[in-house]
Short mmCIF file of C-alpha atoms in Angstrom, two decimals:
data_model
loop_
_atom_site.label_atom_id
_atom_site.label_comp_id
_atom_site.label_asym_id
_atom_site.label_seq_id
_atom_site.Cartn_x
_atom_site.Cartn_y
_atom_site.Cartn_z
CA GLU A 681 0.39 0.25 -0.02
CA ALA A 682 1.54 3.32 -1.35
CA GLY A 683 2.13 5.95 1.82
CA VAL A 684 1.33 9.62 1.59
CA VAL A 685 2.89 11.05 -0.74
CA GLN A 686 4.72 15.23 -1.15
CA SER A 687 5.90 16.53 -3.98
CA PRO A 688 8.43 18.16 -4.71
CA ARG A 689 10.86 17.07 -1.49
CA TYR A 690 12.33 20.12 -1.80
CA LYS A 691 12.22 23.83 -3.06
CA ILE A 692 14.33 26.60 -3.48
CA ILE A 693 12.53 30.08 -4.04
CA GLU A 694 12.99 33.29 -3.24
CA LYS A 695 11.35 35.58 -1.33
CA LYS A 696 8.09 37.31 -2.71
CA GLN A 697 7.71 34.68 -5.43
CA PRO A 698 4.97 31.78 -5.10
CA VAL A 699 5.41 28.49 -4.16
CA ALA A 700 3.11 25.15 -3.93
CA PHE A 701 2.99 21.80 -2.17
CA TRP A 702 0.93 19.21 -4.06
CA CYS A 703 -0.07 15.76 -1.96
CA ASN A 704 -2.03 12.25 -2.14
CA PRO A 705 -3.17 10.89 0.90
CA ILE A 706 -2.96 7.37 1.51
CA SER A 707 -6.14 5.31 -0.83
CA GLY A 708 -9.52 6.11 1.27
CA HIS A 709 -8.46 8.30 3.65
CA ASN A 710 -10.63 11.32 3.75
CA THR A 711 -8.77 13.38 6.61
CA LEU A 712 -6.46 15.31 5.74
CA TYR A 713 -3.57 17.09 7.26
CA TRP A 714 -1.10 19.89 6.65
CA TYR A 715 1.48 21.08 9.04
CA LEU A 716 4.91 22.79 9.19
CA GLN A 717 7.73 21.93 10.81
CA ASN A 718 10.54 24.25 11.59
CA LEU A 719 13.85 23.37 12.56
CA GLY A 720 14.07 22.09 16.07
CA GLN A 721 10.50 21.80 16.98
CA GLY A 722 7.45 20.14 16.63
CA PRO A 723 5.00 19.74 13.81
CA GLU A 724 2.20 22.67 14.05
CA LEU A 725 -1.09 21.86 12.39
CA LEU A 726 -2.04 24.52 9.67
CA ILE A 727 -5.34 22.94 8.36
CA ARG A 728 -7.36 19.54 8.37
CA TYR A 729 -10.00 18.76 5.64
CA GLU A 730 -12.94 16.10 6.03
CA ASN A 731 -13.21 15.43 2.38
CA GLU A 732 -13.66 18.74 0.57
CA GLU A 733 -13.89 20.63 3.90
CA ALA A 734 -11.72 22.61 6.03
CA VAL A 735 -12.60 22.03 9.31
CA ASP A 736 -10.28 23.68 11.01
CA ASP A 737 -7.61 26.60 9.75
CA SER A 738 -7.51 28.49 12.48
CA GLN A 739 -3.69 28.51 12.46
CA LEU A 740 -3.60 29.11 8.95
CA PRO A 741 -2.07 32.67 7.70
CA LYS A 742 -4.83 33.40 5.50
CA ASP A 743 -3.05 36.88 4.39
CA ARG A 744 -0.53 34.95 2.22
CA PHE A 745 -1.83 30.88 2.74
CA SER A 746 -3.90 28.81 0.69
CA ALA A 747 -5.04 25.04 0.26
CA GLU A 748 -7.90 23.41 -1.97
CA ARG A 749 -8.78 20.28 -1.82
CA LEU A 750 -11.19 20.39 -4.49
CA LYS A 751 -12.41 16.43 -4.76
CA GLY A 752 -11.52 15.55 -2.06
CA VAL A 753 -8.72 13.31 -2.41
CA ASP A 754 -5.42 15.35 -3.04
CA SER A 755 -4.54 18.96 -1.93
CA THR A 756 -2.50 21.72 -2.51
CA LEU A 757 -1.43 23.94 0.01
CA LYS A 758 0.43 27.15 -1.59
CA ILE A 759 2.17 30.45 -0.66
CA GLN A 760 1.89 34.15 -1.98
CA PRO A 761 4.83 35.75 -1.50
CA ALA A 762 6.72 33.73 0.39
CA GLU A 763 8.23 35.19 2.47
CA LEU A 764 11.85 34.18 4.30
CA GLY A 765 10.57 33.32 7.53
CA ASP A 766 8.45 30.52 5.57
CA SER A 767 11.41 28.50 5.57
CA ALA A 768 10.19 25.29 6.99
CA VAL A 769 9.62 21.82 6.12
CA TYR A 770 5.66 21.38 5.19
CA LEU A 771 4.13 18.35 6.01
CA CYS A 772 0.69 16.07 4.91
CA ALA A 773 -1.15 13.63 6.78
CA SER A 774 -3.67 11.55 6.12
CA SER A 775 -6.21 9.40 8.66
CA LEU A 776 -9.61 7.26 7.95
CA ASP A 777 -12.52 9.64 9.37
CA GLY A 778 -10.04 11.23 11.72
CA GLY A 779 -9.04 8.41 13.40
CA LEU A 780 -6.55 7.66 15.89
CA GLU A 781 -3.64 7.35 13.96
CA GLN A 782 -2.27 9.93 11.65
CA PHE A 783 -0.23 8.86 8.66
CA PHE A 784 2.54 11.62 7.85
CA GLY A 785 4.35 11.82 4.34
CA PRO A 786 8.05 12.81 4.08
CA GLY A 787 7.23 16.38 3.77
CA THR A 788 8.56 19.52 1.43
CA ARG A 789 11.49 21.51 2.58
CA LEU A 790 11.31 24.91 1.29
CA THR A 791 14.08 27.21 1.59
CA VAL A 792 13.49 31.27 0.87
CA LEU A 793 16.26 33.07 -0.21
CA ASP B 540 -4.89 20.04 25.47
CA ALA B 541 -2.71 19.07 28.18
CA LYS B 542 0.86 19.40 27.66
CA THR B 543 3.71 17.67 27.49
CA THR B 544 6.89 18.06 29.18
CA GLN B 545 9.97 15.29 27.70
CA PRO B 546 13.74 15.23 28.17
CA THR B 547 15.37 17.02 25.73
CA SER B 548 18.04 13.89 24.47
CA MET B 549 18.70 10.33 25.96
CA ASP B 550 21.98 7.95 24.74
CA CYS B 551 20.90 4.16 25.10
CA ALA B 552 23.13 1.10 24.44
CA GLU B 553 22.43 -1.34 20.91
CA GLY B 554 20.56 -3.95 22.17
CA ARG B 555 19.33 -2.08 25.35
CA ALA B 556 15.66 -1.33 26.64
CA ALA B 557 15.48 2.55 25.78
CA ASN B 558 12.76 4.03 28.48
CA LEU B 559 11.66 7.39 27.36
CA PRO B 560 9.55 9.28 30.17
CA CYS B 561 6.82 12.27 29.32
CA ASN B 562 4.85 13.97 32.29
CA HIS B 563 1.64 15.31 31.33
CA SER B 564 0.48 16.17 34.75
CA THR B 565 -2.44 18.25 34.02
CA ILE B 566 -4.20 15.23 31.50
CA SER B 567 -8.51 15.50 31.76
CA GLY B 568 -9.76 11.86 31.78
CA ASN B 569 -10.90 11.48 28.66
CA GLU B 570 -7.78 12.26 26.94
CA TYR B 571 -5.40 10.02 25.04
CA VAL B 572 -1.49 9.67 25.43
CA TYR B 573 0.00 9.28 22.01
CA TRP B 574 3.76 8.43 20.96
CA TYR B 575 5.17 9.35 17.50
CA ARG B 576 8.39 9.24 16.19
CA GLN B 577 10.51 11.11 13.56
CA ILE B 578 13.28 10.16 12.26
CA HIS B 579 16.21 12.06 10.14
CA SER B 580 14.57 14.23 7.12
CA GLN B 581 11.04 11.69 7.22
CA GLY B 582 7.72 12.40 8.87
CA PRO B 583 6.36 11.27 11.65
CA GLN B 584 5.46 8.06 12.49
CA TYR B 585 2.64 6.58 15.77
CA ILE B 586 4.21 3.82 17.66
CA ILE B 587 1.28 3.74 20.02
CA HIS B 588 -1.38 5.34 22.03
CA GLY B 589 -3.09 4.27 25.25
CA LEU B 590 -6.55 6.38 28.01
CA LYS B 591 -5.23 4.71 31.37
CA ASN B 592 -3.83 0.65 30.77
CA ASN B 593 -0.48 -0.32 30.09
CA GLU B 594 0.01 -0.69 25.76
CA THR B 595 2.17 -3.18 23.54
CA ASN B 596 2.73 -3.40 20.21
CA GLU B 597 5.57 -5.14 18.12
CA MET B 598 7.17 -1.45 18.13
CA ALA B 599 6.52 -0.51 22.41
CA SER B 600 5.24 -0.50 25.07
CA LEU B 601 3.30 2.44 27.20
CA ILE B 602 3.72 2.42 30.61
CA ILE B 603 1.26 4.98 31.92
CA THR B 604 0.83 5.24 35.79
CA GLU B 605 -2.31 5.36 38.00
CA ASP B 606 -3.02 8.72 38.20
CA ARG B 607 -2.12 9.00 34.75
CA LYS B 608 0.48 12.45 35.15
CA SER B 609 3.41 10.82 33.14
CA SER B 610 4.21 7.43 31.19
CA THR B 611 6.89 5.38 29.73
CA LEU B 612 7.49 4.51 26.30
CA ILE B 613 9.64 1.55 26.44
CA LEU B 614 11.03 0.02 23.53
CA PRO B 615 12.57 -3.11 24.35
CA HIS B 616 16.03 -3.40 22.87
CA ALA B 617 16.82 -0.36 20.97
CA THR B 618 18.96 -0.49 17.27
CA LEU B 619 20.40 1.77 15.46
CA ARG B 620 18.07 2.85 13.25
CA ASP B 621 15.79 3.52 16.79
CA THR B 622 17.87 7.02 16.63
CA ALA B 623 14.94 9.31 16.28
CA VAL B 624 13.00 12.30 18.16
CA TYR B 625 10.24 10.70 20.16
CA TYR B 626 7.11 12.39 20.20
CA CYS B 627 4.41 12.05 23.69
CA ILE B 628 1.50 13.92 22.76
CA VAL B 629 -1.62 14.51 24.62
CA ARG B 630 -5.06 14.07 22.88
CA GLY B 631 -7.74 16.09 23.56
CA VAL B 632 -11.31 15.79 22.46
CA SER B 633 -10.25 18.14 19.89
CA GLY B 634 -8.73 15.14 18.31
CA LYS B 635 -5.70 17.50 17.47
CA LEU B 636 -2.47 16.45 17.46
CA VAL B 637 0.11 19.39 19.14
CA PHE B 638 3.40 18.22 19.48
CA GLY B 639 6.36 19.83 21.82
CA ALA B 640 9.81 19.40 20.73
CA GLY B 641 10.38 15.72 21.68
CA THR B 642 13.46 14.01 23.14
CA ILE B 643 16.01 13.15 20.91
CA LEU B 644 16.93 9.31 21.62
CA ARG B 645 20.58 8.40 20.25
CA VAL B 646 21.23 4.41 20.11
CA LYS B 647 24.99 3.83 20.26
CA SER B 648 26.86 0.91 19.10
#
């Protein structure tokens, strides 16, 4: 069984440029999460989807971050424009019905120059 | 959701048991204790969870004190591949996983 797939694995951009990350969850998992992980810290939840609906986006900086999960399967997280402080690892996770175990992808490491 | 306190780092000899402590003194009766680990350059991986009884699976054992204010994750025979950051998380009714900084476990040969 394939795990959570994320792309790209690495991205380097200059500040003020836009960037997008893609996530494909485990087949059948209706709950999808995006996390941000700064160096030396644990992941922090940005947004949680139940199917197509964003049920918790309280930690998403909405002035520059946006996310979508149009068909309730894969998802895209976008930053526009990127700032130096956005350099971090962006993790996607999925679970079945918000269940007990979340399965994480390998993450996308973003570097903003 | 209750907060957790873990040591910053620990060392363990290969083949020995690794005992990772966690304090969660403000835990509520309906909150679960979860453990995840994160190997370098990978996403976190679920290990085990429990409410009040001790739990064991193929990866580890979880010992929760009777008052539920602390717990210990036990890796019975640590290998070099167990070197990782281990996160103890109290999961509340919101269902959120709130990660702290975790414990860096270094398994040494």
